[in-house]
Amino acid sequence: MEEKTEKKARKNIPLAGQIFIALVLAVIAGMLLQGHSDIAVSYIRPFGTIFLNLVKFIVVPIVLFSIMSGVISMSDIKKVGAIGGTSILYYMLTTAFATTIGLFFANIFKGHYPVLSTSGLSYDKPEPVSLMDTIVNIFPSNFITPMSESNMLQVIVMALLIGFAIILVGEKAQPVIKHINIWNDIFMKTMDMILRLSPIGVFCLLCPVVAENGAKIIGSLGLVLLTAYICYFVHAILVYSSTVRILGGLSPLKFFKGMLPAILFAFSSASSVGTLPLNLECTEKLGASKEVATFVLPLGATINMDGTAIYQGVCAIFIASCYGIQLTFPQMVTIVLTATLASIGTAGVPGAGMVMLAMVLESVGLPVEGIALVAGVDRIFDMGRTTLNITGDASCALIVSHLQEKRSARKAKAKEAV
Ligand code: ASP
């Protein structure tokens, strides 16, 4: 009897609460394990990796089937185009704004940044990817590779193309439509099962990070990290609160509260793509339509990175100051443009933003080796930037959904009047 009550009580704690408890426990356990981080890394992290692998495993079928099913239910190619266009515009504008905020605050604080020695720094420069390469890489050349490599943009393109074809084939495709919808439900259920493990996943992912980095947080990069986190907060409060209220008709408080499970998960996992299933669940609960969320969120998880853009702006200023270089205004504008474009090419996985930082530094002639100055605490930057990245995706899904609803209502009214 007592056992039953206990089980019930655990069931009553909402997922956000369970994840939060896991997060607090992970911080405590991580602190206790400082100095013995190898235990956390060898015996706790693997369970986090198992969980993240399960999430990654389900993310491709979820994106593929939910976009196909969404496109088919809209049965209007133009409507899909309008949703995609509005989302991309929102994503680009907010990312450019995010970089500007990053540059603004970093310039305010830069006088207090430590000047770290730059002699003997080395960083393995990644192969440069041009803008044209990024565009070419959006399109799949093979049916299987996008899925086996979890290349989200290519999976999105595949899903859209097949979805459009099904609409165009019409009546004859009815049996396929039925199957796609059934498979979509099956994958959603699988995702649901995996997500129930998120508190355990969060604990096992975060505990080793705290055990390894705990002391470094207070280290010499504390102020640079603080600048980035101030910017993450300012951007969320300033941009998402206002756009969600004005364009999405939703109270910001309700928005952030509803997003809590996804926010906590993104913070612990540092992966936008990994947070995708939970983000879908949160935004739908907040009122986003399924057809919009399933299209806009995977797109955002791959091309929208406001947190990453802020991080790149802050780090560019910090690295420049360590090299004694004063960036000019045109150089800052170049950073805004490159960071916005770089975010399209940044994969939603841990550490990807640091690789793209090389492109931003190169665009203004800063030494790429400077990345070595911030690489040691990248994970701590990453947890915050990923949280902001997925919150931005969610705000877009809710806004586009709301605008879409309004448009449909207007159309229906006009039809009535005729
Ligand atoms: N980890 C980030 C994300 O998944 C990308 C980055 O490294 O900036 O959104």
XYZ file of C-alpha atoms and ligand atoms in Angstrom:
427
model
C 0.000 0.000 0.000
C 2.772 2.391 1.082
C 4.752 1.426 -1.996
C 1.785 2.261 -4.165
C 1.471 5.727 -2.625
C 5.160 6.351 -3.150
C 4.893 5.290 -6.797
C 1.912 7.585 -7.237
C 3.784 10.512 -5.674
C 6.685 9.997 -8.087
C 4.246 9.863 -10.952
C 2.736 13.139 -9.827
C 5.992 15.061 -10.095
C 5.872 16.552 -13.604
C 8.728 15.798 -15.973
C 10.168 19.311 -15.553
C 10.296 18.766 -11.777
C 11.940 15.375 -12.157
C 14.556 16.802 -14.535
C 15.171 19.708 -12.173
C 15.718 17.365 -9.235
C 18.106 15.324 -11.395
C 19.981 18.488 -12.320
C 20.408 19.572 -8.686
C 21.523 16.061 -7.688
C 23.988 16.018 -10.612
C 25.547 19.291 -9.437
C 25.848 17.996 -5.853
C 27.275 14.635 -6.948
C 29.617 16.384 -9.408
C 30.926 18.671 -6.661
C 31.487 15.698 -4.368
C 33.354 13.890 -7.130
C 35.701 16.766 -7.890
C 39.226 15.464 -7.875
C 37.840 12.030 -8.760
C 36.267 13.062 -12.031
C 37.568 9.867 -13.662
C 34.906 7.934 -11.692
C 32.162 10.177 -13.043
C 33.601 10.031 -16.556
C 34.128 6.255 -16.604
C 31.063 5.019 -14.755
C 28.352 7.703 -14.896
C 28.826 9.325 -18.305
C 28.318 6.048 -20.258
C 24.701 5.906 -19.027
C 24.226 9.479 -20.217
C 25.697 8.447 -23.558
C 23.289 5.502 -23.784
C 20.385 7.859 -23.183
C 21.644 10.411 -25.718
C 22.170 7.625 -28.265
C 18.557 6.523 -27.817
C 17.394 10.103 -28.355
C 19.559 10.422 -31.477
C 18.229 7.097 -32.727
C 14.641 8.281 -32.592
C 15.213 11.794 -33.860
C 15.604 10.912 -37.568
C 12.401 8.828 -37.929
C 10.528 11.441 -35.880
C 11.641 14.284 -38.155
C 11.103 12.283 -41.351
C 7.651 10.957 -40.524
C 6.296 13.941 -38.656
C 7.258 16.372 -41.441
C 5.771 14.079 -44.106
C 2.617 13.640 -42.082
C 2.436 17.411 -41.407
C 2.941 18.353 -45.052
C 0.318 15.850 -46.186
C -2.215 17.135 -43.651
C -1.650 20.724 -44.872
C -2.189 19.469 -48.428
C -0.970 22.826 -49.709
C 2.574 23.299 -50.996
C 2.290 27.102 -50.848
C 1.387 26.974 -47.173
C 4.517 24.949 -46.419
C 6.551 27.546 -48.327
C 5.001 30.384 -46.305
C 5.758 28.641 -42.994
C 9.359 27.925 -44.068
C 9.894 31.489 -45.312
C 8.538 33.137 -42.141
C 10.618 30.828 -39.937
C 13.863 31.435 -41.817
C 13.304 35.210 -41.654
C 12.659 35.066 -37.892
C 15.662 32.813 -37.349
C 18.057 35.050 -39.289
C 16.881 38.330 -37.711
C 17.029 37.026 -34.142
C 20.475 35.510 -34.709
C 21.855 38.791 -36.096
C 20.386 40.569 -33.061
C 21.932 37.983 -30.739
C 25.427 38.550 -32.126
C 24.946 42.303 -31.704
C 24.010 41.803 -28.039
C 27.088 39.600 -27.581
C 29.384 42.217 -29.116
C 27.733 45.022 -27.123
C 28.194 43.410 -23.700
C 31.651 42.040 -24.482
C 32.760 45.549 -25.419
C 31.424 46.859 -22.106
C 33.261 44.219 -20.071
C 36.400 43.851 -22.157
C 38.435 46.310 -20.070
C 38.155 43.844 -17.180
C 38.955 40.671 -19.118
C 42.190 38.899 -18.153
C 44.890 39.201 -20.799
C 45.938 35.581 -21.243
C 49.257 34.731 -22.844
C 48.893 33.831 -26.509
C 52.393 32.531 -27.132
C 52.635 28.905 -28.189
C 48.892 28.485 -28.677
C 47.830 25.933 -31.222
C 44.484 24.887 -32.628
C 43.810 22.378 -35.388
C 42.048 24.487 -37.920
C 38.949 22.804 -39.367
C 38.545 22.595 -43.136
C 36.902 25.853 -44.209
C 33.341 25.419 -45.521
C 32.210 28.067 -47.984
C 28.683 29.435 -48.092
C 28.112 27.723 -51.438
C 29.251 24.397 -49.954
C 26.767 24.874 -47.124
C 23.966 25.427 -49.645
C 24.992 22.427 -51.781
C 25.118 20.250 -48.647
C 21.457 20.896 -47.890
C 20.438 18.612 -50.756
C 20.801 14.834 -50.425
C 22.503 12.818 -53.150
C 21.440 9.509 -51.702
C 18.328 8.125 -50.015
C 20.030 6.428 -47.062
C 23.034 8.603 -46.107
C 21.054 11.575 -44.709
C 19.349 9.160 -42.320
C 22.425 7.130 -41.395
C 24.443 10.304 -40.787
C 21.555 12.124 -39.069
C 21.975 15.030 -41.461
C 18.901 16.959 -40.387
C 18.723 19.494 -43.204
C 18.908 16.712 -45.791
C 16.293 14.688 -43.905
C 14.016 17.761 -43.905
C 14.481 18.181 -47.679
C 13.717 14.479 -48.216
C 10.588 14.636 -46.088
C 9.355 17.767 -47.877
C 9.952 16.333 -51.352
C 8.224 13.048 -50.600
C 5.404 14.860 -48.782
C 4.830 17.144 -51.796
C 4.876 14.140 -54.148
C 2.233 12.379 -52.055
C -0.017 15.458 -52.248
C 0.460 15.607 -56.015
C -0.240 11.893 -56.531
C -3.570 12.463 -54.741
C -6.221 9.782 -54.292
C -3.946 6.898 -55.318
C -1.590 7.673 -52.404
C -4.291 7.238 -49.738
C -3.005 3.844 -48.452
C 0.518 5.295 -48.087
C -0.848 8.289 -46.171
C -2.561 5.931 -43.747
C 0.713 4.049 -43.193
C 2.758 7.202 -42.737
C 0.350 8.405 -40.048
C 0.459 5.047 -38.262
C 4.265 4.971 -38.339
C 4.325 8.535 -37.118
C 2.244 7.507 -34.077
C 4.518 4.514 -33.450
C 7.693 6.647 -33.499
C 6.048 9.267 -31.284
C 5.213 6.562 -28.762
C 8.803 5.269 -28.889
C 10.020 8.796 -28.264
C 7.665 9.112 -25.333
C 9.123 5.961 -23.790
C 12.689 7.219 -24.230
C 11.869 10.645 -22.826
C 10.653 9.138 -19.586
C 14.285 8.335 -18.941
C 15.338 11.980 -19.270
C 15.895 12.604 -15.527
C 18.393 9.727 -15.451
C 19.946 10.944 -18.698
C 20.290 14.483 -17.370
C 21.955 13.291 -14.166
C 24.445 11.089 -15.992
C 25.311 13.746 -18.574
C 25.734 16.641 -16.176
C 27.461 15.035 -13.212
C 30.769 14.358 -15.069
C 30.737 17.894 -16.511
C 30.520 19.408 -13.024
C 33.122 16.968 -11.670
C 35.527 17.918 -14.474
C 34.878 21.652 -14.785
C 33.630 22.783 -11.392
C 36.782 24.562 -10.329
C 37.462 25.996 -13.754
C 34.248 28.017 -13.650
C 35.752 30.309 -11.061
C 39.012 30.355 -13.015
C 40.360 33.136 -15.163
C 37.562 32.898 -17.723
C 34.824 33.555 -15.150
C 34.062 37.046 -16.425
C 33.976 35.967 -20.086
C 31.574 33.163 -19.176
C 29.505 35.595 -17.137
C 29.297 37.991 -20.116
C 27.970 35.184 -22.324
C 25.408 34.111 -19.727
C 24.234 37.724 -19.183
C 23.720 37.974 -22.953
C 21.846 34.650 -23.067
C 19.463 35.971 -20.398
C 19.073 39.423 -21.928
C 18.331 37.927 -25.342
C 15.752 35.509 -23.916
C 14.019 38.198 -21.881
C 14.224 40.950 -24.476
C 13.657 39.092 -27.726
C 11.709 35.917 -26.953
C 9.448 37.464 -24.307
C 8.434 40.299 -26.609
C 8.072 38.283 -29.826
C 6.173 35.495 -28.091
C 3.804 38.043 -26.556
C 3.367 40.349 -29.547
C 3.503 37.867 -32.426
C 2.575 34.663 -30.621
C -0.174 35.950 -28.310
C 1.328 34.020 -25.387
C 2.357 35.227 -21.939
C 6.172 35.059 -21.635
C 5.859 33.559 -18.156
C 3.699 30.752 -19.472
C 6.140 30.281 -22.330
C 9.234 29.878 -20.154
C 7.375 27.734 -17.639
C 6.081 25.422 -20.351
C 9.537 25.219 -21.878
C 11.224 24.225 -18.619
C 11.661 20.487 -19.363
C 13.280 21.243 -22.741
C 15.371 24.075 -21.255
C 16.749 21.859 -18.484
C 17.411 19.069 -20.926
C 19.233 21.326 -23.388
C 21.340 22.731 -20.552
C 22.440 19.264 -19.487
C 22.899 17.696 -22.908
C 24.294 20.663 -24.900
C 22.566 19.306 -27.990
C 19.739 21.052 -29.858
C 19.095 17.980 -31.971
C 18.978 15.774 -28.871
C 16.478 18.163 -27.273
C 14.242 18.070 -30.329
C 11.804 15.382 -29.124
C 11.265 17.150 -25.800
C 10.997 20.519 -27.517
C 8.257 19.126 -29.766
C 6.361 17.950 -26.718
C 6.705 21.268 -24.850
C 5.727 23.500 -27.777
C 2.708 21.367 -28.623
C 1.572 21.545 -25.000
C 1.963 25.323 -25.217
C -0.400 25.385 -28.175
C 1.787 25.121 -31.278
C 0.122 23.129 -34.024
C 1.724 19.786 -34.722
C 2.130 20.445 -38.449
C 4.035 23.686 -37.793
C 6.143 22.459 -34.840
C 7.281 19.288 -36.599
C 8.613 21.359 -39.490
C 9.861 24.539 -37.772
C 11.655 22.885 -34.812
C 13.904 20.454 -36.741
C 14.715 23.313 -39.112
C 15.608 25.527 -36.136
C 17.657 22.810 -34.447
C 19.922 22.857 -37.491
C 19.951 26.459 -38.713
C 18.965 28.661 -35.761
C 21.652 29.245 -33.140
C 21.173 32.504 -31.240
C 23.160 31.292 -28.239
C 26.010 30.159 -30.470
C 26.033 33.554 -32.216
C 26.284 35.344 -28.843
C 29.129 33.068 -27.779
C 30.977 33.754 -31.020
C 30.595 37.517 -30.608
C 31.802 37.455 -26.985
C 34.734 35.137 -27.740
C 35.824 37.184 -30.762
C 36.127 40.285 -28.572
C 37.882 38.369 -25.777
C 40.382 36.710 -28.134
C 41.062 40.030 -29.877
C 41.754 41.661 -26.514
C 44.214 38.906 -25.555
C 46.100 39.559 -28.800
C 45.942 43.306 -28.133
C 43.817 43.860 -31.244
C 41.137 46.552 -31.285
C 38.251 45.578 -33.569
C 36.820 48.356 -35.747
C 33.097 48.973 -36.340
C 33.109 47.470 -39.879
C 34.835 44.388 -38.422
C 32.037 44.065 -35.858
C 29.448 44.254 -38.655
C 31.382 41.487 -40.432
C 31.199 39.395 -37.236
C 27.404 39.865 -37.087
C 27.073 38.699 -40.691
C 29.444 35.734 -40.438
C 28.094 34.558 -37.076
C 24.567 34.620 -38.536
C 25.668 32.590 -41.556
C 27.874 30.314 -39.438
C 24.850 29.386 -37.359
C 23.270 27.794 -40.452
C 26.253 25.506 -40.809
C 26.512 24.688 -37.092
C 25.217 21.231 -36.280
C 23.011 20.969 -33.186
C 25.499 18.808 -31.314
C 27.878 19.529 -28.415
C 30.891 21.608 -29.348
C 29.866 22.450 -32.922
C 29.738 26.179 -32.228
C 33.402 26.231 -31.251
C 34.376 24.760 -34.617
C 32.404 27.467 -36.401
C 34.082 30.131 -34.254
C 37.117 29.587 -36.498
C 35.133 30.924 -39.461
C 34.073 34.024 -37.516
C 37.612 34.772 -36.329
C 39.014 34.326 -39.827
C 36.456 36.690 -41.321
C 38.052 39.572 -39.393
C 41.631 38.340 -39.561
C 41.902 37.204 -35.922
C 44.239 34.263 -35.219
C 42.286 31.006 -35.158
C 44.691 29.624 -32.530
C 42.945 32.003 -30.103
C 40.197 29.377 -29.811
C 42.580 27.444 -27.569
C 42.060 30.214 -24.977
C 38.390 29.346 -24.541
C 38.357 25.666 -25.525
C 38.893 24.401 -21.963
C 35.549 25.706 -20.762
C 33.652 25.280 -24.008
C 31.164 22.893 -22.453
C 30.083 25.555 -19.974
C 29.535 28.095 -22.757
C 27.792 25.344 -24.714
C 25.221 24.459 -22.047
C 23.931 28.039 -22.009
C 24.098 28.593 -25.752
C 22.210 25.371 -26.511
C 19.507 26.371 -24.019
C 19.070 29.668 -25.837
C 19.187 27.967 -29.248
C 16.273 25.659 -28.512
C 14.252 28.375 -26.766
C 14.568 30.437 -29.939
C 13.346 27.506 -32.037
C 10.353 27.062 -29.748
C 9.455 30.756 -29.836
C 9.446 30.577 -33.636
C 7.219 27.484 -33.689
C 4.678 29.178 -31.419
C 4.723 32.450 -33.349
C 4.392 30.852 -36.781
C 1.657 28.604 -35.449
C -0.262 31.579 -34.073
C 0.151 33.583 -37.290
C -0.988 30.579 -39.279
C -4.104 30.203 -37.125
C -4.924 33.864 -37.577
C -4.498 33.563 -41.340
C -6.803 30.540 -41.491
C -9.415 32.321 -39.364
C -9.261 35.352 -41.661
C -9.672 33.133 -44.723
C -12.623 31.313 -43.171
C -14.297 34.633 -42.341
C -13.776 35.921 -45.882
C -15.314 32.733 -47.245
C -18.330 33.147 -44.980
C -18.824 36.704 -46.168
C -18.955 35.600 -49.825
N 25.679 22.625 -28.894
C 24.972 23.628 -29.676
C 23.593 23.110 -30.038
O 23.378 21.924 -30.065
C 25.720 24.023 -30.887
C 26.969 24.739 -30.471
O 27.964 24.076 -30.171
O 26.951 25.972 -30.414
O 22.728 23.896 -30.288
